[in-house]
Amino acid sequence: AQSVTQLDSQVPVFEEAPVELRCNYSSSVSVYLFWYVQYPNQGLQLLLKYLSGSTLVKGINGFEAEFNKSQTSFHLRKPSVHISDTAEYFCAVSDTGGFKTIFGAGTRLFVKA
Amino acid sequence: SQTIHQWPATLVQPVGSPLSLECTVEGTSNPNLYWYRQAAGRGLQLLFYSVGIGQISSEVPQNLSASRPQDRQFILSSKKLLLSDSGFYLCAWNGAGVDSPLHFGNGTRLTVT
């Protein structure tokens, strides 16, 4: 069975500082990996996805993530955050069986001025 | 372009009352449809998914049911709400490919009193 672990429930960071949100997954088959962002009282929006190929994936709003198969990780990074990046971020995995996407518990990013 | 509508945005219902949440998708045909529930600090829990009209798969046995009377309509129901049904309910859709990301509605905040 698949699972996703987001290692930090909250990450406070100052504006213009770099940030890394950690995600580890477990799966016995090939997986597709996603990061979603949720702003207060809204649904989730796709930030980026890893399907195959280059292990460094670039997404919207200056975010990028690196797939590391040996460490079963898919950490999200941004070199310089803005106040507007304050939101909850979810790592997710779906497998080649389709239909089911499993989400981590989420990491709340709080950007301080 | 595709859009997803979910309503109502907020709902306060007494224990024992019925529930009906509706979700419709525009701009695509034969989408996979999903209901998720989000509890604080616990990520997203997949409740139901549907790959076609009248086809419903339940992930978690509970007090809720789902129906898909039309290709792009997905309804979440309950005959008698429990306090534990409170939460943020999200409808989502994706395409046929297993790597297709999810597209979410803006959610319904349900409070059972």
Tab-separated table of C-alpha atoms in Angstrom:
chain	number	residue	atom	x	y	z
A	1	ALA	CA	0.000	0.000	0.000
A	2	GLN	CA	1.108	3.502	-0.707
A	3	SER	CA	1.680	6.142	1.930
A	4	VAL	CA	2.971	9.698	2.061
A	5	THR	CA	4.732	11.300	4.997
A	6	GLN	CA	5.236	15.015	5.283
A	7	LEU	CA	7.844	15.414	7.948
A	8	ASP	CA	6.934	18.921	9.112
A	9	SER	CA	3.437	19.994	10.102
A	10	GLN	CA	4.408	23.676	10.224
A	11	VAL	CA	7.291	25.631	8.741
A	12	PRO	CA	7.751	29.277	9.733
A	13	VAL	CA	10.184	31.247	7.582
A	14	PHE	CA	11.072	34.870	6.991
A	15	GLU	CA	10.260	36.577	3.714
A	16	GLU	CA	12.955	36.194	1.029
A	17	ALA	CA	14.500	33.215	2.838
A	18	PRO	CA	14.759	29.802	1.134
A	19	VAL	CA	12.437	26.996	2.174
A	20	GLU	CA	12.282	23.225	1.825
A	21	LEU	CA	9.156	21.195	2.567
A	22	ARG	CA	9.926	17.532	3.013
A	23	CYS	CA	7.984	14.589	1.641
A	24	ASN	CA	8.706	10.870	1.733
A	25	TYR	CA	6.588	8.188	0.132
A	26	SER	CA	6.356	4.438	0.125
A	27	SER	CA	5.106	2.338	-2.723
A	28	SER	CA	5.850	-1.044	-4.179
A	29	VAL	CA	5.253	0.113	-7.749
A	30	SER	CA	6.185	3.028	-9.957
A	31	VAL	CA	4.551	6.209	-8.798
A	32	TYR	CA	3.550	9.623	-9.963
A	33	LEU	CA	4.249	12.396	-7.474
A	34	PHE	CA	2.511	15.717	-7.002
A	35	TRP	CA	2.635	18.834	-4.874
A	36	TYR	CA	-0.545	20.830	-4.324
A	37	VAL	CA	-1.098	24.150	-2.559
A	38	GLN	CA	-4.200	25.150	-0.615
A	39	TYR	CA	-4.992	28.740	0.313
A	40	PRO	CA	-7.447	29.322	3.203
A	41	ASN	CA	-10.988	28.095	2.556
A	42	GLN	CA	-10.204	27.020	-0.983
A	43	GLY	CA	-9.624	23.809	-2.840
A	44	LEU	CA	-6.190	22.530	-3.790
A	45	GLN	CA	-4.236	23.693	-6.823
A	46	LEU	CA	-1.510	21.753	-8.580
A	47	LEU	CA	1.990	23.196	-8.061
A	48	LEU	CA	3.984	20.592	-9.955
A	49	LYS	CA	4.129	16.922	-10.834
A	50	TYR	CA	6.743	14.263	-11.484
A	51	LEU	CA	5.835	11.618	-14.011
A	52	SER	CA	9.177	10.451	-15.415
A	53	GLY	CA	12.405	11.783	-16.875
A	54	SER	CA	14.370	14.581	-15.226
A	55	THR	CA	14.313	14.279	-11.463
A	56	LEU	CA	14.164	18.054	-11.002
A	57	VAL	CA	10.706	19.364	-11.682
A	58	LYS	CA	9.799	23.020	-11.932
A	59	GLY	CA	6.335	24.268	-11.085
A	60	ILE	CA	4.359	27.445	-10.748
A	61	ASN	CA	5.181	30.384	-8.467
A	62	GLY	CA	8.925	29.616	-8.508
A	63	PHE	CA	8.661	26.250	-6.741
A	64	GLU	CA	10.630	23.180	-7.727
A	65	ALA	CA	10.916	19.637	-6.407
A	66	GLU	CA	13.457	16.868	-6.738
A	67	PHE	CA	12.566	13.218	-7.048
A	68	ASN	CA	15.013	10.926	-5.280
A	69	LYS	CA	14.190	7.300	-5.895
A	70	SER	CA	16.832	5.843	-3.571
A	71	GLN	CA	15.575	7.949	-0.659
A	72	THR	CA	11.927	7.753	-1.761
A	73	SER	CA	11.667	11.492	-1.337
A	74	PHE	CA	10.110	14.362	-3.249
A	75	HIS	CA	11.046	17.537	-1.388
A	76	LEU	CA	9.644	20.909	-2.430
A	77	ARG	CA	11.903	23.967	-2.524
A	78	LYS	CA	11.792	27.658	-3.231
A	79	PRO	CA	14.903	29.855	-3.115
A	80	SER	CA	13.117	32.985	-1.897
A	81	VAL	CA	9.610	32.986	-0.428
A	82	HIS	CA	7.028	35.754	-0.397
A	83	ILE	CA	4.285	36.579	2.067
A	84	SER	CA	1.813	35.346	-0.535
A	85	ASP	CA	3.315	31.842	-0.332
A	86	THR	CA	1.692	31.413	3.084
A	87	ALA	CA	-0.550	28.391	2.579
A	88	GLU	CA	-0.796	24.670	3.224
A	89	TYR	CA	1.166	22.377	0.949
A	90	PHE	CA	0.299	18.764	0.249
A	91	CYS	CA	2.468	16.046	-1.218
A	92	ALA	CA	0.580	13.294	-3.032
A	93	VAL	CA	1.239	10.029	-4.826
A	94	SER	CA	-0.706	7.939	-7.294
A	95	ASP	CA	0.389	4.640	-8.706
A	96	THR	CA	0.117	2.924	-12.036
A	97	GLY	CA	-3.123	1.340	-10.883
A	98	GLY	CA	-4.834	4.694	-11.352
A	99	PHE	CA	-7.793	6.463	-9.740
A	100	LYS	CA	-6.514	6.793	-6.192
A	101	THR	CA	-4.322	9.674	-5.125
A	102	ILE	CA	-2.978	9.457	-1.589
A	103	PHE	CA	-2.178	12.698	0.227
A	104	GLY	CA	0.175	13.525	3.037
A	105	ALA	CA	-1.096	15.324	6.139
A	106	GLY	CA	0.081	18.688	4.806
A	107	THR	CA	2.678	21.264	5.801
A	108	ARG	CA	1.574	24.725	6.783
A	109	LEU	CA	4.061	27.285	5.461
A	110	PHE	CA	3.958	30.582	7.300
A	111	VAL	CA	5.990	33.404	5.790
A	112	LYS	CA	6.803	36.240	8.168
A	113	ALA	CA	7.750	39.800	7.228
B	1	SER	CA	-11.615	25.321	-20.315
B	2	GLN	CA	-12.698	22.994	-17.583
B	3	THR	CA	-14.318	24.242	-14.401
B	4	ILE	CA	-15.692	22.559	-11.326
B	5	HIS	CA	-18.520	23.919	-9.233
B	6	GLN	CA	-19.244	22.823	-5.697
B	7	TRP	CA	-21.983	24.094	-3.405
B	8	PRO	CA	-22.875	25.226	-0.887
B	9	ALA	CA	-19.697	26.861	0.388
B	10	THR	CA	-20.731	26.553	4.033
B	11	LEU	CA	-23.417	24.548	5.757
B	12	VAL	CA	-24.537	24.201	9.369
B	13	GLN	CA	-26.784	21.228	10.033
B	14	PRO	CA	-28.163	19.632	13.208
B	15	VAL	CA	-27.322	16.073	14.162
B	16	GLY	CA	-29.731	13.628	12.562
B	17	SER	CA	-30.598	15.849	9.598
B	18	PRO	CA	-30.010	14.793	5.973
B	19	LEU	CA	-27.212	16.066	3.761
B	20	SER	CA	-26.819	16.701	0.061
B	21	LEU	CA	-23.697	18.280	-1.426
B	22	GLU	CA	-23.489	18.730	-5.163
B	23	CYS	CA	-20.577	18.995	-7.556
B	24	THR	CA	-20.642	19.582	-11.310
B	25	VAL	CA	-17.861	19.716	-13.868
B	26	GLU	CA	-17.909	21.673	-17.112
B	27	GLY	CA	-15.744	21.469	-20.184
B	28	THR	CA	-14.828	17.792	-20.133
B	29	SER	CA	-16.480	14.453	-20.754
B	30	ASN	CA	-16.381	11.241	-18.742
B	31	PRO	CA	-14.217	12.597	-15.935
B	32	ASN	CA	-13.201	10.556	-12.926
B	33	LEU	CA	-14.932	12.185	-9.957
B	34	TYR	CA	-13.915	12.153	-6.310
B	35	TRP	CA	-15.132	13.218	-2.877
B	36	TYR	CA	-12.477	13.943	-0.269
B	37	ARG	CA	-12.863	15.034	3.341
B	38	GLN	CA	-10.281	17.194	5.004
B	39	ALA	CA	-9.848	17.293	8.772
B	40	ALA	CA	-7.437	19.712	10.412
B	41	GLY	CA	-3.893	18.330	10.470
B	42	ARG	CA	-4.931	15.058	8.878
B	43	GLY	CA	-4.652	15.685	5.177
B	44	LEU	CA	-7.253	14.549	2.698
B	45	GLN	CA	-9.206	11.339	3.112
B	46	LEU	CA	-10.640	9.822	-0.064
B	47	LEU	CA	-14.312	9.001	0.538
B	48	PHE	CA	-15.678	7.985	-2.868
B	49	TYR	CA	-14.637	7.909	-6.477
B	50	SER	CA	-16.505	7.302	-9.702
B	51	VAL	CA	-15.275	6.365	-13.160
B	52	GLY	CA	-18.668	6.603	-14.842
B	53	ILE	CA	-22.397	7.175	-14.447
B	54	GLY	CA	-23.801	5.001	-11.667
B	55	GLN	CA	-20.365	3.596	-10.794
B	56	ILE	CA	-19.338	4.435	-7.231
B	57	SER	CA	-16.440	3.056	-5.221
B	58	SER	CA	-16.363	3.629	-1.493
B	59	GLU	CA	-13.057	3.909	0.260
B	60	VAL	CA	-14.177	4.252	3.854
B	61	PRO	CA	-17.297	2.691	5.381
B	62	GLN	CA	-19.230	5.466	7.065
B	63	ASN	CA	-22.430	7.402	7.346
B	64	LEU	CA	-22.163	8.866	3.849
B	65	SER	CA	-23.086	7.783	0.333
B	66	ALA	CA	-22.401	9.118	-3.140
B	67	SER	CA	-24.234	9.064	-6.447
B	68	ARG	CA	-23.443	10.032	-10.024
B	69	PRO	CA	-26.746	10.543	-11.823
B	70	GLN	CA	-25.151	12.307	-14.808
B	71	ASP	CA	-21.723	12.197	-16.431
B	72	ARG	CA	-20.533	15.437	-14.835
B	73	GLN	CA	-22.552	15.486	-11.620
B	74	PHE	CA	-21.448	13.965	-8.340
B	75	ILE	CA	-23.538	14.092	-5.169
B	76	LEU	CA	-22.558	13.350	-1.579
B	77	SER	CA	-25.407	12.431	0.751
B	78	SER	CA	-26.293	11.314	4.217
B	79	LYS	CA	-29.643	10.289	5.674
B	80	LYS	CA	-28.696	11.260	9.237
B	81	LEU	CA	-25.682	13.389	10.040
B	82	LEU	CA	-23.387	12.666	12.962
B	83	LEU	CA	-21.189	15.137	14.811
B	84	SER	CA	-18.178	13.330	13.375
B	85	ASP	CA	-19.306	14.235	9.845
B	86	SER	CA	-18.169	17.817	10.384
B	87	GLY	CA	-15.310	18.799	8.122
B	88	PHE	CA	-14.266	20.353	4.839
B	89	TYR	CA	-15.529	18.388	1.850
B	90	LEU	CA	-13.798	18.666	-1.478
B	91	CYS	CA	-14.965	17.479	-4.864
B	92	ALA	CA	-12.334	16.810	-7.528
B	93	TRP	CA	-12.007	15.438	-11.043
B	94	ASN	CA	-9.268	14.178	-13.298
B	95	GLY	CA	-8.892	12.695	-16.747
B	96	ALA	CA	-8.412	9.126	-17.839
B	97	GLY	CA	-4.609	8.966	-17.594
B	98	VAL	CA	-3.188	7.640	-14.323
B	99	ASP	CA	-0.807	10.602	-14.285
B	100	SER	CA	-3.617	13.125	-14.655
B	101	PRO	CA	-3.588	15.585	-11.731
B	102	LEU	CA	-6.669	16.325	-9.688
B	103	HIS	CA	-8.674	19.526	-10.138
B	104	PHE	CA	-10.525	20.610	-7.019
B	105	GLY	CA	-13.625	22.609	-6.265
B	106	ASN	CA	-13.542	25.273	-3.583
B	107	GLY	CA	-14.975	22.970	-0.951
B	108	THR	CA	-17.918	22.904	1.471
B	109	ARG	CA	-17.354	23.612	5.148
B	110	LEU	CA	-19.877	21.405	6.986
B	111	THR	CA	-20.540	21.938	10.684
B	112	VAL	CA	-22.835	19.463	12.393
B	113	THR	CA	-24.237	20.847	15.646
